[in-house]
Amino acid sequence: MDKLLVGGGRSLQGEISISGAKNATLPILAGVLLASESVTLSNVPHLKDVTTTIALLQSMGVQVTVDDKLNISVDGSEITDRRAPYDLVKTMRASILVLGPLVARYGEADVSLPGGCAIGSRPVNLHVQGLQAMGADVVIENGYIKARAKRLHGAHIVFDTVTVTGTENLLMAATLAAGETILENAAREPEIIDLAEFLISMGAKITGHGSSMIRIQGVKRLGGTEYAVMPDRIETGTYLVAAAITRGNIRLKRTSADYLEAVIIKLQEAGAKIHHGEGWIELDMKGRRPRAVDVRTLPYPAFPTDMQAQFCAMNAMSEGVGTVTETIFENRFQHVLELQRMGADIRLEGNMAISKGVKRLTSAPVMATDLRASAGLILAGLAAEGETLVDRIYHVDRGYERIEEKLQQLGASIRRVMN
Ligand code: UD1
């Protein structure tokens, strides 16, 4: 199993490019199932979760080709299988995103229930209830969600909880339903805007995306399109924290500060100087140790849960006391236990991690437990004394494209060790 060996103590300097957003690519790839013609996607990140989604689509009979510029052409106009098997779904919960498109287009879907997850129970009840409200018959049998519908119809759906993939699933389903669907208390994440724009480019009629009320007027058919995926705001935020934690000065290209306000405000509170313009963002810590900050995760536009592990790592070596409160997922603090093994002074109280910054973290062998937790541990390793060995980094490969190459480009000492 691959591990990353991270040498601490070097200040990150220089510039790198940010990849396309994982959490926009996955729903967009699922959305291809709605199209009656071929779709070409650019700025698709090369990630394990993307290859898993492509494998899932191919298992259904979707044709996928990649050209020399790494643009991906996907033809889901005719599929042979309407099943998402357990073997693929268990490695990536986002496979649930094929449920809405399959029922909407083919009237039939068998999608394995995702099962347990390292960051809490993460149910999919709201996806299922929404499809039922749109007229689907849904049963749970042999570990599968089996949904059937002649043609879905529009519905007025009010989500109990703000759910990102739940909003995406029903948004996609509604594009081909008969009549109007209104999604209330919808998630407002930028990736939902990207998905909606992609669907609109195929002929869908959607308004209100980016707000908590989305209206979809169903159409009979969606055509092909060419679409460029938005930049990854979580990857962007992760490298900004990497620079802050190492007291460095970096410039990130092919990205945007537009969707990162909550993260940028907290980095400024920590003492970072941040500048940005069209397509770029710069962070300069001017060689200073960050100040600890208080963050609380909430749905967009508030502070993202996918950035909390990175801030736990930063608070661990910052000046003063800081808190990280997790309100989206239960059990998303495994990285804290690993940070403690690196000398961090962090106390867990319910859903809050209270951290008294230490001057120096020390290296230790640590274990990545989920995607963002692994990013947090790598960042801690960059700031620690000595060499930190981060195990189980297949988690990080799910969501960060060429992380060690990009960090090396910024001057970090990091290499992949295989055994
Ligand atoms: C998505 C992101 C993930 C991010 C998360 C929160 C993708 C592929 N993944 O995950 O990176 O961490 O949003 O920003 O985009 N819930 C229910 N019932 C449901 C669905 C969700 O109770 O049917 C609850 C969950 O348990 C959780 C909360 O809603 O407490 C939010 O989860 P959700 O937004 O659905 O997360 P994901 O879409 O799985």
Coordinates of C-alpha atoms and ligand atoms in Angstrom, one line a residue:
M1 CA 0.0 0.0 0.0
D2 CA 1.4 3.4 -1.0
K3 CA 2.5 5.8 1.7
L4 CA 3.8 9.4 1.6
L5 CA 7.0 10.4 3.4
V6 CA 6.7 14.1 4.3
G7 CA 9.7 16.1 5.4
G8 CA 8.9 19.0 7.6
G9 CA 10.3 22.5 8.0
R10 CA 10.4 23.9 4.5
S11 CA 8.5 27.0 3.7
L12 CA 6.3 26.6 0.6
Q13 CA 7.2 29.0 -2.2
G14 CA 6.2 29.3 -5.9
E15 CA 3.2 28.6 -8.1
I16 CA 1.0 25.7 -9.2
S17 CA -2.2 25.1 -11.2
I18 CA -5.3 23.9 -9.5
S19 CA -7.3 21.0 -11.1
G20 CA -10.9 20.6 -12.0
A21 CA -13.3 20.1 -9.0
K22 CA -13.9 16.5 -8.0
N23 CA -17.3 17.3 -6.5
A24 CA -18.4 18.9 -9.7
T25 CA -17.0 16.2 -12.0
L26 CA -18.7 13.3 -10.2
P27 CA -22.3 14.6 -10.6
I28 CA -21.5 15.9 -14.1
L29 CA -20.3 12.4 -15.2
A30 CA -23.5 10.9 -13.7
G31 CA -25.5 13.6 -15.6
V32 CA -24.1 12.2 -18.9
L33 CA -26.6 9.4 -18.5
L34 CA -29.4 11.9 -19.2
A35 CA -28.1 12.9 -22.6
S36 CA -29.2 11.4 -25.9
E37 CA -26.0 12.4 -27.5
S38 CA -22.3 12.4 -26.7
V39 CA -20.8 14.9 -24.2
T40 CA -17.2 16.2 -24.1
L41 CA -15.8 17.3 -20.8
S42 CA -12.6 19.3 -20.2
N43 CA -10.7 20.2 -17.0
V44 CA -11.6 16.8 -15.6
P45 CA -9.2 16.0 -12.8
H46 CA -7.3 12.7 -12.9
L47 CA -8.4 11.2 -9.6
K48 CA -9.4 7.8 -8.3
D49 CA -13.0 8.8 -7.7
V50 CA -13.2 10.0 -11.3
T51 CA -11.8 6.6 -12.6
T52 CA -14.3 4.8 -10.3
T53 CA -17.2 6.8 -11.8
I54 CA -16.0 6.2 -15.3
A55 CA -15.7 2.4 -14.5
L56 CA -19.2 2.5 -13.2
L57 CA -20.5 4.2 -16.4
Q58 CA -18.6 1.7 -18.5
S59 CA -20.1 -1.2 -16.6
M60 CA -23.4 0.2 -17.8
G61 CA -22.3 0.2 -21.4
V62 CA -21.4 3.9 -21.6
Q63 CA -18.6 4.6 -24.2
V64 CA -15.8 6.7 -22.9
T65 CA -12.8 8.0 -24.9
V66 CA -10.0 10.3 -23.8
D67 CA -8.2 12.5 -26.4
D68 CA -4.5 13.8 -26.3
K69 CA -5.6 17.0 -24.5
L70 CA -7.2 14.8 -21.8
N71 CA -10.7 15.9 -22.8
I72 CA -13.1 13.1 -22.1
S73 CA -15.9 12.2 -24.5
V74 CA -18.7 10.2 -22.9
D75 CA -21.6 8.7 -24.8
G76 CA -24.3 7.5 -22.5
S77 CA -27.0 7.7 -25.2
E78 CA -27.7 4.0 -25.0
I79 CA -26.8 1.8 -22.1
T80 CA -27.1 -1.9 -21.5
D81 CA -27.2 -2.1 -17.7
R82 CA -29.0 0.1 -15.2
R83 CA -27.2 -1.2 -12.1
A84 CA -24.6 0.3 -9.9
P85 CA -23.1 -2.7 -8.2
Y86 CA -21.9 -2.9 -4.5
D87 CA -18.3 -3.5 -5.5
L88 CA -18.0 0.0 -7.0
V89 CA -20.5 1.8 -4.8
K90 CA -18.8 0.7 -1.6
T91 CA -15.5 2.4 -2.6
M92 CA -17.3 5.7 -3.4
R93 CA -20.5 6.9 -2.0
A94 CA -21.0 9.4 -4.7
S95 CA -22.0 6.5 -7.0
I96 CA -25.5 7.2 -5.6
L97 CA -25.5 10.1 -8.1
V98 CA -26.5 7.7 -10.9
L99 CA -29.8 6.9 -9.2
G100 CA -31.7 10.1 -10.3
P101 CA -30.5 10.1 -14.0
L102 CA -31.1 6.4 -14.5
V103 CA -34.7 6.5 -13.2
A104 CA -35.4 9.7 -15.1
R105 CA -34.1 8.5 -18.4
Y106 CA -34.6 4.8 -18.4
G107 CA -37.4 4.4 -15.7
E108 CA -35.3 1.9 -13.9
A109 CA -32.3 1.8 -11.5
D110 CA -30.8 -0.7 -9.1
V111 CA -28.2 1.1 -7.0
S112 CA -26.4 -0.5 -4.1
L113 CA -26.8 1.2 -0.8
P114 CA -23.5 2.8 0.1
G115 CA -23.2 1.2 3.5
G116 CA -20.9 2.4 6.4
C117 CA -18.6 5.3 6.0
A118 CA -15.6 6.5 8.0
I119 CA -17.2 9.9 8.6
G120 CA -20.6 9.0 10.1
S121 CA -23.7 7.3 8.9
R122 CA -24.4 9.4 5.8
P123 CA -27.9 8.2 4.9
V124 CA -29.5 8.6 1.5
N125 CA -33.1 8.8 2.7
L126 CA -33.7 12.2 1.2
H127 CA -32.6 11.1 -2.3
V128 CA -35.1 8.2 -2.1
Q129 CA -38.0 10.3 -0.6
G130 CA -37.5 12.9 -3.3
L131 CA -37.7 10.3 -6.1
Q132 CA -40.9 8.9 -4.5
A133 CA -42.4 12.3 -4.5
M134 CA -41.7 12.4 -8.2
G135 CA -43.6 9.2 -8.7
A136 CA -41.0 6.5 -8.5
D137 CA -41.7 3.2 -6.8
V138 CA -38.7 2.5 -4.6
V139 CA -37.9 -0.6 -2.6
I140 CA -34.8 -1.6 -0.7
E141 CA -34.0 -5.2 -1.5
N142 CA -30.9 -7.3 -1.0
G143 CA -28.9 -4.1 -0.2
Y144 CA -30.0 -2.3 -3.3
I145 CA -32.2 0.7 -3.9
K146 CA -34.6 -0.5 -6.7
A147 CA -36.4 2.4 -8.3
R148 CA -39.0 2.2 -11.1
A149 CA -41.1 4.8 -12.9
K150 CA -42.8 5.1 -16.2
R151 CA -42.0 8.8 -16.4
L152 CA -41.2 10.9 -13.3
H153 CA -43.4 13.9 -12.7
G154 CA -42.6 17.2 -11.2
A155 CA -43.0 17.7 -7.5
H156 CA -42.5 20.3 -4.7
I157 CA -39.8 19.0 -2.5
V158 CA -38.6 20.6 0.7
F159 CA -35.4 19.0 2.0
D160 CA -35.3 18.3 5.8
T161 CA -31.6 18.7 5.8
V162 CA -29.4 20.5 3.3
T163 CA -27.8 17.7 1.2
V164 CA -25.4 18.3 -1.6
T165 CA -25.6 15.0 -3.5
G166 CA -29.3 14.8 -2.6
T167 CA -30.0 18.1 -4.3
E168 CA -27.9 17.0 -7.3
N169 CA -29.7 13.7 -7.7
L170 CA -33.1 15.3 -7.7
L171 CA -32.0 18.2 -9.8
M172 CA -30.9 15.7 -12.5
A173 CA -34.0 13.6 -12.2
A174 CA -36.2 16.6 -12.6
T175 CA -34.7 17.7 -15.9
L176 CA -36.5 14.9 -17.7
A177 CA -39.6 14.7 -15.5
A178 CA -43.1 15.8 -16.8
G179 CA -43.9 19.3 -15.5
E180 CA -42.2 21.6 -12.9
T181 CA -40.1 20.5 -9.9
I182 CA -39.3 22.9 -7.1
L183 CA -36.5 22.0 -4.7
E184 CA -36.6 24.0 -1.5
N185 CA -33.9 24.1 1.2
A186 CA -31.7 23.0 -1.6
A187 CA -27.9 23.0 -1.2
R188 CA -26.2 26.2 -2.6
E189 CA -22.7 24.7 -3.2
P190 CA -20.9 26.1 -6.2
E191 CA -20.6 22.5 -7.6
I192 CA -24.4 22.5 -7.8
I193 CA -24.2 25.7 -9.9
D194 CA -21.7 24.0 -12.2
L195 CA -23.9 20.9 -12.5
A196 CA -26.9 23.0 -13.3
E197 CA -25.0 25.0 -16.0
F198 CA -23.8 21.7 -17.5
L199 CA -27.4 20.5 -17.6
I200 CA -28.6 23.8 -19.1
S201 CA -25.9 23.5 -21.8
M202 CA -27.6 20.2 -22.8
G203 CA -31.0 21.8 -23.0
A204 CA -32.4 21.6 -19.4
K205 CA -34.6 24.4 -18.1
I206 CA -33.3 25.3 -14.6
T207 CA -33.5 28.6 -12.6
G208 CA -32.5 29.5 -9.1
H209 CA -29.4 27.2 -8.9
G210 CA -27.0 28.7 -6.3
S211 CA -30.0 29.7 -4.2
S212 CA -32.0 27.5 -1.8
M213 CA -34.9 27.3 -4.2
I214 CA -34.3 25.7 -7.5
R215 CA -37.0 25.4 -10.2
I216 CA -36.7 22.8 -13.0
Q217 CA -39.1 22.6 -15.9
G218 CA -38.9 19.1 -17.2
V219 CA -38.0 18.6 -20.9
K220 CA -38.5 15.4 -23.1
R221 CA -34.8 15.1 -24.2
L222 CA -31.4 16.4 -23.4
G223 CA -28.7 16.7 -26.2
G224 CA -24.9 16.7 -26.2
T225 CA -22.6 19.4 -25.1
E226 CA -19.0 20.5 -24.5
Y227 CA -18.3 21.6 -21.0
A228 CA -15.3 22.7 -18.8
V229 CA -15.5 21.7 -15.1
M230 CA -15.0 24.4 -12.6
P231 CA -11.7 24.6 -10.5
D232 CA -11.6 22.7 -7.2
R233 CA -12.2 25.1 -4.3
I234 CA -11.2 22.5 -1.7
E235 CA -7.9 21.7 -3.4
T236 CA -7.3 25.5 -3.6
G237 CA -8.1 25.9 0.1
T238 CA -5.9 23.0 1.0
Y239 CA -2.8 24.5 -0.8
L240 CA -3.5 27.9 0.8
V241 CA -3.4 26.2 4.3
A242 CA -0.3 24.3 3.2
A243 CA 1.4 27.7 2.6
A244 CA 0.1 29.2 5.8
I245 CA 1.2 26.3 8.0
T246 CA 4.7 26.4 6.5
R247 CA 4.9 30.3 6.8
G248 CA 5.3 30.4 3.0
N249 CA 4.2 32.5 0.0
I250 CA 2.5 30.8 -3.0
R251 CA 0.4 31.6 -6.1
L252 CA -2.3 29.3 -7.3
K253 CA -3.4 29.5 -11.0
R254 CA -6.4 28.3 -12.9
T255 CA -8.6 28.8 -9.8
S256 CA -10.8 31.4 -8.3
A257 CA -11.3 33.1 -4.9
D258 CA -15.0 33.5 -5.7
Y259 CA -16.3 30.5 -3.8
L260 CA -13.7 30.5 -1.0
E261 CA -14.8 33.6 1.0
A262 CA -15.3 31.7 4.4
V263 CA -11.9 30.0 4.1
I264 CA -10.1 33.2 3.1
I265 CA -11.5 35.2 6.0
K266 CA -10.2 32.6 8.4
L267 CA -6.8 32.5 6.8
Q268 CA -6.7 36.3 7.1
E269 CA -7.6 36.0 10.7
A270 CA -4.7 33.6 11.1
G271 CA -2.4 36.4 9.7
A272 CA -2.2 35.6 6.0
K273 CA -2.0 38.3 3.4
I274 CA -4.2 37.2 0.5
H275 CA -4.5 38.7 -3.0
H276 CA -6.5 37.5 -5.9
G277 CA -7.6 38.3 -9.4
E278 CA -9.1 36.7 -12.5
G279 CA -8.0 33.1 -12.3
W280 CA -5.4 33.4 -9.6
I281 CA -4.9 33.7 -5.8
E282 CA -1.8 34.4 -3.7
L283 CA -1.1 33.8 0.0
D284 CA 1.8 35.2 1.9
M285 CA 2.5 34.4 5.6
K286 CA 5.6 36.6 5.5
G287 CA 7.5 33.9 7.5
R288 CA 5.2 34.3 10.5
R289 CA 3.6 31.6 12.7
P290 CA -0.2 31.5 12.1
R291 CA -2.6 32.6 14.9
A292 CA -5.2 29.9 15.9
V293 CA -8.7 30.5 14.7
D294 CA -12.3 29.4 15.5
V295 CA -14.2 27.7 12.7
R296 CA -17.6 26.1 12.5
T297 CA -18.6 23.9 9.5
L298 CA -22.0 24.6 7.9
P299 CA -23.5 24.2 4.4
Y300 CA -22.2 26.7 1.7
P301 CA -21.6 29.7 1.9
A302 CA -20.4 29.0 5.4
F303 CA -17.1 27.2 6.2
P304 CA -16.9 23.8 4.4
T305 CA -16.6 20.6 6.3
D306 CA -14.1 19.5 3.7
M307 CA -11.6 22.1 5.0
Q308 CA -11.9 21.4 8.7
A309 CA -9.1 18.7 8.9
Q310 CA -6.7 21.2 7.3
F311 CA -7.6 23.9 9.8
C312 CA -7.2 21.4 12.7
A313 CA -3.6 20.8 11.5
M314 CA -3.0 24.5 11.3
N315 CA -4.5 25.3 14.7
A316 CA -2.3 22.5 16.2
M317 CA 0.9 24.5 15.5
S318 CA -0.5 28.1 15.6
E319 CA -0.2 30.7 18.3
G320 CA -3.1 30.6 20.9
V321 CA -6.2 28.6 21.3
G322 CA -8.5 27.7 18.4
T323 CA -11.6 25.6 18.0
V324 CA -13.0 23.6 15.1
T325 CA -16.7 22.7 15.4
E326 CA -18.1 20.1 13.0
T327 CA -21.9 20.4 12.5
I328 CA -22.4 18.4 9.2
F329 CA -20.9 15.0 10.0
E330 CA -20.6 13.0 13.1
N331 CA -17.4 11.2 13.7
R332 CA -15.2 13.4 11.5
F333 CA -12.3 13.9 13.9
Q334 CA -10.1 10.8 13.4
H335 CA -7.3 13.1 12.2
V336 CA -7.3 14.7 15.6
L337 CA -6.2 11.4 17.2
E338 CA -3.3 11.2 14.7
L339 CA -2.4 14.9 15.2
Q340 CA -2.2 14.2 19.0
R341 CA 0.4 11.5 18.1
M342 CA 2.4 14.3 16.5
G343 CA 2.4 16.2 19.7
A344 CA -0.7 18.4 19.1
D345 CA -2.5 19.6 22.2
I346 CA -6.1 19.1 21.1
R347 CA -9.0 18.2 23.3
L348 CA -12.2 16.8 21.8
E349 CA -15.5 17.9 23.4
G350 CA -18.5 16.5 21.6
N351 CA -18.4 18.0 18.0
M352 CA -15.6 20.5 18.9
A353 CA -11.8 20.2 18.7
I354 CA -10.2 22.6 21.0
S355 CA -6.6 23.2 20.2
K356 CA -3.8 24.9 22.1
G357 CA -1.2 25.5 19.5
V358 CA 2.2 24.0 20.2
K359 CA 5.5 25.6 18.9
R360 CA 6.6 22.4 17.2
L361 CA 4.8 19.3 15.9
T362 CA 7.0 16.2 15.8
S363 CA 7.0 13.6 13.1
A364 CA 5.3 10.2 13.6
P365 CA 3.9 7.4 11.5
V366 CA 0.3 8.3 11.0
M367 CA -2.7 6.8 9.3
A368 CA -5.1 8.5 6.9
T369 CA -8.7 7.6 7.6
D370 CA -10.6 9.6 5.0
L371 CA -9.9 11.9 2.1
R372 CA -9.7 15.3 3.9
A373 CA -8.2 13.8 7.1
S374 CA -5.3 12.6 4.9
A375 CA -4.8 16.1 3.6
G376 CA -4.8 17.4 7.2
L377 CA -2.1 14.9 8.1
I378 CA 0.1 15.8 5.1
L379 CA -0.1 19.5 6.0
A380 CA 0.8 18.7 9.6
G381 CA 3.8 16.7 8.3
L382 CA 5.0 19.7 6.2
A383 CA 5.1 21.8 9.4
A384 CA 6.5 19.1 11.8
E385 CA 10.1 18.4 12.8
G386 CA 11.5 15.3 11.0
E387 CA 9.9 12.9 8.6
T388 CA 6.2 11.9 8.8
L389 CA 5.1 8.7 7.2
V390 CA 1.4 9.0 6.1
D391 CA -0.1 5.5 5.6
R392 CA -3.2 4.6 3.6
I393 CA -2.9 7.4 1.2
Y394 CA -5.2 5.8 -1.3
H395 CA -7.7 8.1 0.4
V396 CA -5.8 11.2 -0.7
D397 CA -5.6 9.9 -4.3
R398 CA -9.4 9.8 -4.4
G399 CA -9.5 13.6 -4.3
Y400 CA -6.1 15.3 -4.9
E401 CA -4.5 15.2 -8.3
R402 CA -0.7 14.5 -8.1
I403 CA -0.5 15.9 -4.6
E404 CA 3.2 15.1 -4.1
E405 CA 4.2 16.5 -7.5
K406 CA 2.4 19.8 -6.8
L407 CA 3.9 20.0 -3.3
Q408 CA 7.3 19.3 -4.6
Q409 CA 6.8 22.1 -7.2
L410 CA 6.3 24.4 -4.2
G411 CA 9.5 23.2 -2.6
A412 CA 8.2 20.6 -0.2
S413 CA 10.1 17.5 0.7
I414 CA 7.6 14.7 0.0
R415 CA 7.8 11.4 -1.8
R416 CA 5.6 8.4 -2.4
V417 CA 7.0 5.1 -1.0
M418 CA 5.5 1.9 -2.2
N419 CA 5.5 -1.5 -0.6
Ligands
UD1_1 C1 -21.1 16.1 -0.3 C2 -19.6 16.2 -0.8 C3 -18.7 16.0 0.4 C4 -19.0 17.0 1.5 C5 -20.5 17.1 1.8 C6 -20.8 18.2 2.8 C7 -19.8 15.3 -3.0 C8 -19.5 14.1 -3.9 N1 -19.5 15.1 -1.7 O1 -21.3 14.9 0.3 O2 -17.4 16.1 -0.1 O3 -18.2 16.7 2.6 O4 -21.3 17.2 0.7 O5 -20.5 19.4 2.2 O6 -20.2 16.3 -3.4 N2 -28.2 13.5 5.0 C9 -29.3 12.9 5.4 N3 -30.1 12.2 4.5 C10 -29.8 12.2 3.2 C11 -28.6 12.9 2.7 C12 -27.8 13.5 3.7 O7 -29.7 12.9 6.6 O8 -30.5 11.6 2.4 C13 -27.3 14.3 6.0 C14 -25.9 13.7 6.1 O9 -25.9 12.6 7.0 C15 -25.1 14.9 6.6 C16 -25.8 16.0 5.9 O10 -27.1 15.6 5.5 O11 -25.3 15.0 8.0 C17 -25.1 16.6 4.7 O12 -24.7 15.5 3.8 P1 -24.6 15.7 2.2 O13 -24.6 17.1 1.9 O14 -25.7 14.8 1.7 O15 -23.2 15.1 1.9 P2 -22.8 14.4 0.6 O16 -23.7 14.9 -0.5 O17 -22.7 12.9 0.8

